[in-house]
Amino acid sequence: MAQSIADRRDVDFVLYEQLEAENLVKLDRYKELNKKMFDMVVTEARNFAIKEILPLNEEGDKIGLTFENNQVIVPECFHRPFKLFREGEWIAMNEDPEVGGQGFPHLITQACMEYIMGADFSFSAFGMVCHGAAKMIELFGTEKQKALFLKKVYSGEWGGSMVLTEPEAGSDVGALTTSAVKNSDGTYSISGNKIFITCGEHNMQDNIIHPVLARIEGAPAGTKGISIFIVPKIWVNADGSLGEPNDIV
Ligand SMILES: Cc1cc2nc3c(=O)[nH]c(=O)nc-3n(C[C@H](O)[C@H](O)[C@H](O)COP(=O)(O)OP(=O)(O)OC[C@H]3O[C@@H](n4cnc5c(N)ncnc54)[C@H](O)[C@@H]3O)c2cc1C
């Protein structure tokens, strides 16, 4: 079998000899950190990847996903490691502590993710889509959206996704036909079909926050007219608790 866990000497070479990662601690943003902490967290990521995630690779392929009662069921062996992954706060380790991150440099995060992804890319995808969806909300969301979703998605308590592709709109994403119509309460009703959505449906997290690409009625054709909507799998009440299932099939 090919070696999927990176050689630590290669990782250290890239971090410290090629990219001189220890210089990052000279920046004000990382002044509380040091090389010992970088080494410790990379070692921990490697140990976690080998012990908890690597065994999933084969089991995940052998067991696979199933679809029961309108829900995608992830193999049972994924659930405990994913809980540990969340509790270890790996998903947002490069984000600011105010939004639930650990404040590590992106470079050190990538060294850690090299191990997590190498151990089982499918497993790592559950974290990646949380990070991507939360980052989008952090950068472009309203204060209300941030308060409702940010920490829960960055922490991995709730999942994320990226919902672009349609049967007739892949590379040419501007050809999408999913439409959004404004309701009187300011929300939008969205209709359309999406395909190939990574972690788009599963039972590993209590909710999934989908950023969905759609065109508001009357918006221009092509990519110019595309908007992104936050579509929760389960509606979220104003106090952050979970409500009724949304109308997503
Ligand atoms: C593992 C996996 C995970 C994915 N996860 C997601 C996800 O999370 N969310 C999501 O929205 N989508 C996801 N996708 C879908 C992905 O974004 C699309 O597959 C991709 O955009 C390509 O679209 P398509 O499959 O319709 O192929 P097409 O766009 O139909 O392309 C088919 C072929 O035509 C070629 N081609 C296309 N346009 C041109 C052109 N103008 N000139 C020359 N050649 C061209 C392409 O290179 C390709 O070889 C995922 C796909 C995969 C395989």
Short mmCIF file of C-alpha atoms and ligand atoms in Angstrom, two decimals:
data_model
loop_
_atom_site.label_atom_id
_atom_site.label_comp_id
_atom_site.label_asym_id
_atom_site.label_seq_id
_atom_site.Cartn_x
_atom_site.Cartn_y
_atom_site.Cartn_z
CA MET A 1 0.00 0.00 0.00
CA ALA A 2 1.26 3.51 -0.80
CA GLN A 3 2.49 5.56 2.16
CA SER A 4 -0.25 8.06 2.94
CA ILE A 5 1.18 9.43 6.20
CA ALA A 6 3.83 12.04 5.43
CA ASP A 7 7.36 11.49 6.66
CA ARG A 8 7.87 13.85 9.62
CA ARG A 9 11.31 14.82 8.33
CA ASP A 10 9.71 16.04 5.07
CA VAL A 11 7.13 18.09 6.98
CA ASP A 12 9.81 19.64 9.23
CA PHE A 13 11.99 20.38 6.20
CA VAL A 14 9.15 22.27 4.50
CA LEU A 15 8.11 24.07 7.69
CA TYR A 16 11.45 25.14 9.07
CA GLU A 17 14.10 24.96 6.35
CA GLN A 18 12.08 25.92 3.30
CA LEU A 19 9.44 28.25 4.78
CA GLU A 20 11.17 29.26 8.06
CA ALA A 21 7.96 28.86 10.04
CA GLU A 22 9.53 29.90 13.35
CA ASN A 23 9.76 33.46 11.98
CA LEU A 24 5.97 33.66 12.22
CA VAL A 25 6.21 34.13 16.00
CA LYS A 26 7.83 37.51 15.36
CA LEU A 27 4.46 38.72 14.09
CA ASP A 28 2.28 40.42 16.66
CA ARG A 29 -0.57 38.06 15.86
CA TYR A 30 1.45 34.97 16.83
CA LYS A 31 3.65 36.41 19.59
CA GLU A 32 2.15 34.08 22.23
CA LEU A 33 3.30 31.01 20.22
CA ASN A 34 6.71 29.40 19.77
CA LYS A 35 8.38 26.61 17.78
CA LYS A 36 7.90 24.15 20.64
CA MET A 37 4.14 24.69 20.40
CA PHE A 38 4.23 24.25 16.61
CA ASP A 39 6.12 20.96 17.02
CA MET A 40 3.76 19.77 19.73
CA VAL A 41 0.61 20.38 17.72
CA VAL A 42 2.03 18.78 14.55
CA THR A 43 3.09 15.73 16.60
CA GLU A 44 -0.38 15.53 18.13
CA ALA A 45 -2.02 15.74 14.67
CA ARG A 46 0.23 12.94 13.41
CA ASN A 47 -0.53 10.71 16.42
CA PHE A 48 -4.27 11.37 16.16
CA ALA A 49 -4.24 10.70 12.41
CA ILE A 50 -2.38 7.40 12.74
CA LYS A 51 -4.25 6.09 15.77
CA GLU A 52 -7.82 7.24 15.14
CA ILE A 53 -8.25 8.13 11.46
CA LEU A 54 -6.00 5.85 9.41
CA PRO A 55 -7.99 2.69 10.34
CA LEU A 56 -11.14 4.32 8.92
CA ASN A 57 -9.78 4.39 5.39
CA GLU A 58 -10.24 0.69 4.78
CA GLU A 59 -13.35 0.32 6.94
CA GLY A 60 -15.01 3.28 5.19
CA ASP A 61 -14.46 1.68 1.78
CA LYS A 62 -15.61 -1.77 2.92
CA ILE A 63 -18.75 -0.57 4.70
CA GLY A 64 -19.56 2.58 2.70
CA LEU A 65 -22.53 4.88 3.07
CA THR A 66 -26.14 3.76 3.18
CA PHE A 67 -29.35 5.68 2.55
CA GLU A 68 -32.15 5.00 5.01
CA ASN A 69 -35.32 6.97 5.71
CA ASN A 70 -34.17 9.91 3.59
CA GLN A 71 -30.86 10.12 5.46
CA VAL A 72 -27.30 9.25 4.49
CA ILE A 73 -25.83 6.97 7.17
CA VAL A 74 -22.07 7.25 7.73
CA PRO A 75 -20.33 4.04 8.94
CA GLU A 76 -20.45 3.79 12.73
CA CYS A 77 -16.64 3.66 12.94
CA PHE A 78 -16.45 7.31 11.77
CA HIS A 79 -18.52 8.75 14.60
CA ARG A 80 -16.17 8.45 17.59
CA PRO A 81 -13.08 9.75 15.75
CA PHE A 82 -15.14 12.65 14.43
CA LYS A 83 -16.24 13.52 17.97
CA LEU A 84 -12.57 13.49 19.04
CA PHE A 85 -11.68 15.59 15.99
CA ARG A 86 -14.26 18.17 17.02
CA GLU A 87 -13.29 18.11 20.69
CA GLY A 88 -9.63 18.56 19.75
CA GLU A 89 -10.71 21.79 17.98
CA TRP A 90 -8.84 20.84 14.82
CA ILE A 91 -11.37 22.25 12.36
CA ALA A 92 -10.77 25.95 13.02
CA MET A 93 -7.29 25.81 14.56
CA ASN A 94 -6.06 28.71 12.39
CA GLU A 95 -9.01 30.98 13.18
CA ASP A 96 -9.22 33.65 15.85
CA PRO A 97 -10.15 32.45 19.35
CA GLU A 98 -13.13 34.89 19.36
CA VAL A 99 -14.80 32.81 16.66
CA GLY A 100 -13.85 29.48 18.22
CA GLY A 101 -10.39 28.99 16.72
CA GLN A 102 -6.99 28.38 18.32
CA GLY A 103 -5.11 31.20 16.60
CA PHE A 104 -2.41 29.04 14.95
CA PRO A 105 -0.81 30.17 11.68
CA HIS A 106 -2.35 28.76 8.52
CA LEU A 107 1.00 27.15 7.69
CA ILE A 108 1.06 25.05 10.88
CA THR A 109 -2.59 24.13 10.32
CA GLN A 110 -1.70 22.85 6.86
CA ALA A 111 1.06 20.65 8.30
CA CYS A 112 -1.51 19.15 10.68
CA MET A 113 -4.08 18.72 7.91
CA GLU A 114 -1.48 16.94 5.78
CA TYR A 115 -1.65 14.15 8.37
CA ILE A 116 -5.43 14.20 8.81
CA MET A 117 -6.06 14.19 5.03
CA GLY A 118 -3.37 11.61 4.40
CA ALA A 119 -4.95 9.27 6.95
CA ASP A 120 -8.42 9.39 5.36
CA PHE A 121 -9.40 12.11 2.91
CA SER A 122 -13.12 11.28 3.17
CA PHE A 123 -13.00 11.79 6.93
CA SER A 124 -11.11 15.07 6.55
CA ALA A 125 -13.76 16.39 4.14
CA PHE A 126 -16.29 16.64 6.99
CA GLY A 127 -13.99 19.16 8.68
CA MET A 128 -13.07 21.02 5.49
CA VAL A 129 -16.66 21.77 4.55
CA CYS A 130 -17.38 23.06 8.07
CA HIS A 131 -14.40 25.37 7.85
CA GLY A 132 -15.35 26.65 4.38
CA ALA A 133 -18.99 27.34 5.24
CA ALA A 134 -18.08 29.05 8.52
CA LYS A 135 -15.39 31.17 6.86
CA MET A 136 -17.92 32.37 4.31
CA ILE A 137 -20.33 33.36 7.09
CA GLU A 138 -17.51 35.05 9.03
CA LEU A 139 -16.48 37.12 5.99
CA PHE A 140 -19.84 37.89 4.40
CA GLY A 141 -22.59 37.03 6.89
CA THR A 142 -24.75 39.48 8.83
CA GLU A 143 -24.23 39.85 12.58
CA LYS A 144 -27.36 37.74 13.14
CA GLN A 145 -26.07 34.96 10.87
CA LYS A 146 -22.69 35.03 12.62
CA ALA A 147 -24.33 34.80 16.04
CA LEU A 148 -26.49 31.86 14.97
CA PHE A 149 -24.05 29.78 12.94
CA LEU A 150 -20.40 30.75 13.23
CA LYS A 151 -19.15 28.99 16.36
CA LYS A 152 -21.32 25.91 15.86
CA VAL A 153 -20.01 25.35 12.32
CA TYR A 154 -16.38 26.25 13.06
CA SER A 155 -16.47 23.83 16.00
CA GLY A 156 -18.01 21.08 13.87
CA GLU A 157 -21.04 20.73 16.14
CA TRP A 158 -23.00 21.48 12.96
CA GLY A 159 -21.81 20.59 9.48
CA GLY A 160 -21.24 22.71 6.42
CA SER A 161 -21.16 22.14 2.67
CA MET A 162 -20.79 24.05 -0.61
CA VAL A 163 -23.75 23.69 -2.90
CA LEU A 164 -22.88 24.83 -6.42
CA THR A 165 -23.14 22.04 -8.96
CA GLU A 166 -26.29 21.13 -10.88
CA PRO A 167 -26.91 18.44 -13.51
CA GLU A 168 -26.39 21.04 -16.28
CA ALA A 169 -24.04 23.41 -14.44
CA GLY A 170 -20.64 22.03 -13.40
CA SER A 171 -17.57 23.84 -14.76
CA ASP A 172 -19.98 26.40 -16.20
CA VAL A 173 -21.44 27.33 -12.83
CA GLY A 174 -23.05 30.45 -14.34
CA ALA A 175 -25.51 28.17 -16.15
CA LEU A 176 -27.24 27.22 -12.89
CA THR A 177 -31.03 27.36 -12.86
CA THR A 178 -31.76 27.14 -9.12
CA SER A 179 -33.96 30.12 -8.36
CA ALA A 180 -34.68 32.21 -5.28
CA VAL A 181 -37.92 34.10 -4.69
CA LYS A 182 -38.20 36.65 -1.88
CA ASN A 183 -40.85 36.09 0.79
CA SER A 184 -42.62 38.84 2.73
CA ASP A 185 -40.59 38.04 5.91
CA GLY A 186 -37.26 38.70 4.13
CA THR A 187 -36.35 35.02 3.68
CA TYR A 188 -36.14 33.38 0.24
CA SER A 189 -37.80 30.25 -1.13
CA ILE A 190 -35.28 28.32 -3.19
CA SER A 191 -36.11 25.72 -5.86
CA GLY A 192 -33.72 23.62 -7.90
CA ASN A 193 -31.63 20.45 -8.11
CA LYS A 194 -28.05 20.11 -6.94
CA ILE A 195 -25.68 17.16 -7.39
CA PHE A 196 -22.25 15.96 -6.19
CA ILE A 197 -22.39 17.83 -2.87
CA THR A 198 -19.59 16.71 -0.54
CA CYS A 199 -21.00 15.95 2.93
CA GLY A 200 -24.30 17.36 1.64
CA GLU A 201 -26.31 14.92 3.74
CA HIS A 202 -25.25 12.62 6.60
CA ASN A 203 -25.90 11.67 10.22
CA MET A 204 -22.57 12.75 11.78
CA GLN A 205 -23.81 16.15 12.96
CA ASP A 206 -27.12 17.44 14.32
CA ASN A 207 -27.51 20.02 11.58
CA ILE A 208 -25.90 20.99 8.26
CA ILE A 209 -25.60 24.62 7.20
CA HIS A 210 -25.64 24.66 3.40
CA PRO A 211 -24.35 27.70 1.47
CA VAL A 212 -26.45 27.36 -1.70
CA LEU A 213 -25.83 29.15 -5.00
CA ALA A 214 -29.04 30.38 -6.65
CA ARG A 215 -30.29 33.18 -8.86
CA ILE A 216 -32.78 35.68 -7.47
CA GLU A 217 -35.70 36.18 -9.84
CA GLY A 218 -34.79 38.92 -12.33
CA ALA A 219 -31.02 38.80 -11.63
CA PRO A 220 -28.68 38.81 -14.68
CA ALA A 221 -27.70 35.58 -16.44
CA GLY A 222 -24.25 34.04 -15.89
CA THR A 223 -22.05 34.24 -12.77
CA LYS A 224 -22.89 37.94 -12.24
CA GLY A 225 -26.44 37.11 -11.18
CA ILE A 226 -25.59 34.40 -8.63
CA SER A 227 -26.24 34.87 -4.90
CA ILE A 228 -25.41 32.60 -1.95
CA PHE A 229 -28.08 31.63 0.56
CA ILE A 230 -27.66 29.97 3.94
CA VAL A 231 -29.97 26.95 3.95
CA PRO A 232 -29.99 24.98 7.22
CA LYS A 233 -30.95 21.30 7.05
CA ILE A 234 -32.84 21.91 10.32
CA TRP A 235 -34.28 25.36 10.97
CA VAL A 236 -32.48 27.23 13.73
CA ASN A 237 -34.62 29.17 16.23
CA ALA A 238 -33.71 32.73 17.28
CA ASP A 239 -32.19 31.38 20.53
CA GLY A 240 -29.91 29.00 18.59
CA SER A 241 -31.88 25.83 19.37
CA LEU A 242 -32.93 23.46 16.60
CA GLY A 243 -36.43 23.72 15.14
CA GLU A 244 -38.27 21.82 12.43
CA PRO A 245 -36.56 20.10 9.48
CA ASN A 246 -36.24 22.37 6.44
CA ASP A 247 -37.86 21.36 3.16
CA ILE A 248 -34.70 19.86 1.58
CA VAL A 249 -34.77 16.46 -0.12
C1 LIG B 1 -15.32 14.18 -5.48
C2 LIG B 1 -16.16 15.35 -5.92
C3 LIG B 1 -16.68 16.20 -4.96
C4 LIG B 1 -17.46 17.27 -5.35
N1 LIG B 1 -17.97 18.09 -4.38
C5 LIG B 1 -18.76 19.11 -4.74
C6 LIG B 1 -19.34 19.97 -3.74
O1 LIG B 1 -19.12 19.80 -2.55
N2 LIG B 1 -20.14 20.95 -4.16
C7 LIG B 1 -20.42 21.18 -5.46
O2 LIG B 1 -21.15 22.11 -5.75
N3 LIG B 1 -19.90 20.39 -6.44
C8 LIG B 1 -19.07 19.37 -6.10
N4 LIG B 1 -18.53 18.56 -7.06
C9 LIG B 1 -18.86 18.81 -8.45
C10 LIG B 1 -17.75 19.51 -9.21
O3 LIG B 1 -17.66 20.85 -8.84
C11 LIG B 1 -18.07 19.33 -10.70
O4 LIG B 1 -17.94 17.97 -10.99
C12 LIG B 1 -17.17 20.16 -11.57
O5 LIG B 1 -17.54 21.52 -11.46
C13 LIG B 1 -17.23 19.70 -13.02
O6 LIG B 1 -18.54 19.72 -13.47
P1 LIG B 1 -19.17 18.46 -14.25
O7 LIG B 1 -18.91 17.22 -13.47
O8 LIG B 1 -20.59 18.82 -14.60
O9 LIG B 1 -18.32 18.33 -15.58
P2 LIG B 1 -18.40 19.25 -16.86
O10 LIG B 1 -18.39 20.69 -16.49
O11 LIG B 1 -19.55 18.77 -17.70
O12 LIG B 1 -17.04 18.89 -17.55
C14 LIG B 1 -16.87 17.63 -18.23
C15 LIG B 1 -15.57 17.68 -18.99
O13 LIG B 1 -15.59 18.78 -19.93
C16 LIG B 1 -14.46 19.63 -19.72
N5 LIG B 1 -14.86 21.02 -19.93
C17 LIG B 1 -15.86 21.69 -19.29
N6 LIG B 1 -15.95 22.94 -19.76
C18 LIG B 1 -14.99 23.07 -20.71
C19 LIG B 1 -14.58 24.14 -21.56
N7 LIG B 1 -15.20 25.33 -21.53
N8 LIG B 1 -13.55 23.91 -22.39
C20 LIG B 1 -12.93 22.72 -22.45
N9 LIG B 1 -13.28 21.67 -21.66
C21 LIG B 1 -14.29 21.84 -20.82
C22 LIG B 1 -14.04 19.39 -18.28
O14 LIG B 1 -12.65 19.66 -18.09
C23 LIG B 1 -14.35 17.91 -18.11
O15 LIG B 1 -13.30 17.11 -18.59
C24 LIG B 1 -17.73 17.51 -6.72
C25 LIG B 1 -17.19 16.65 -7.68
C26 LIG B 1 -16.42 15.59 -7.29
C27 LIG B 1 -15.84 14.69 -8.35
#
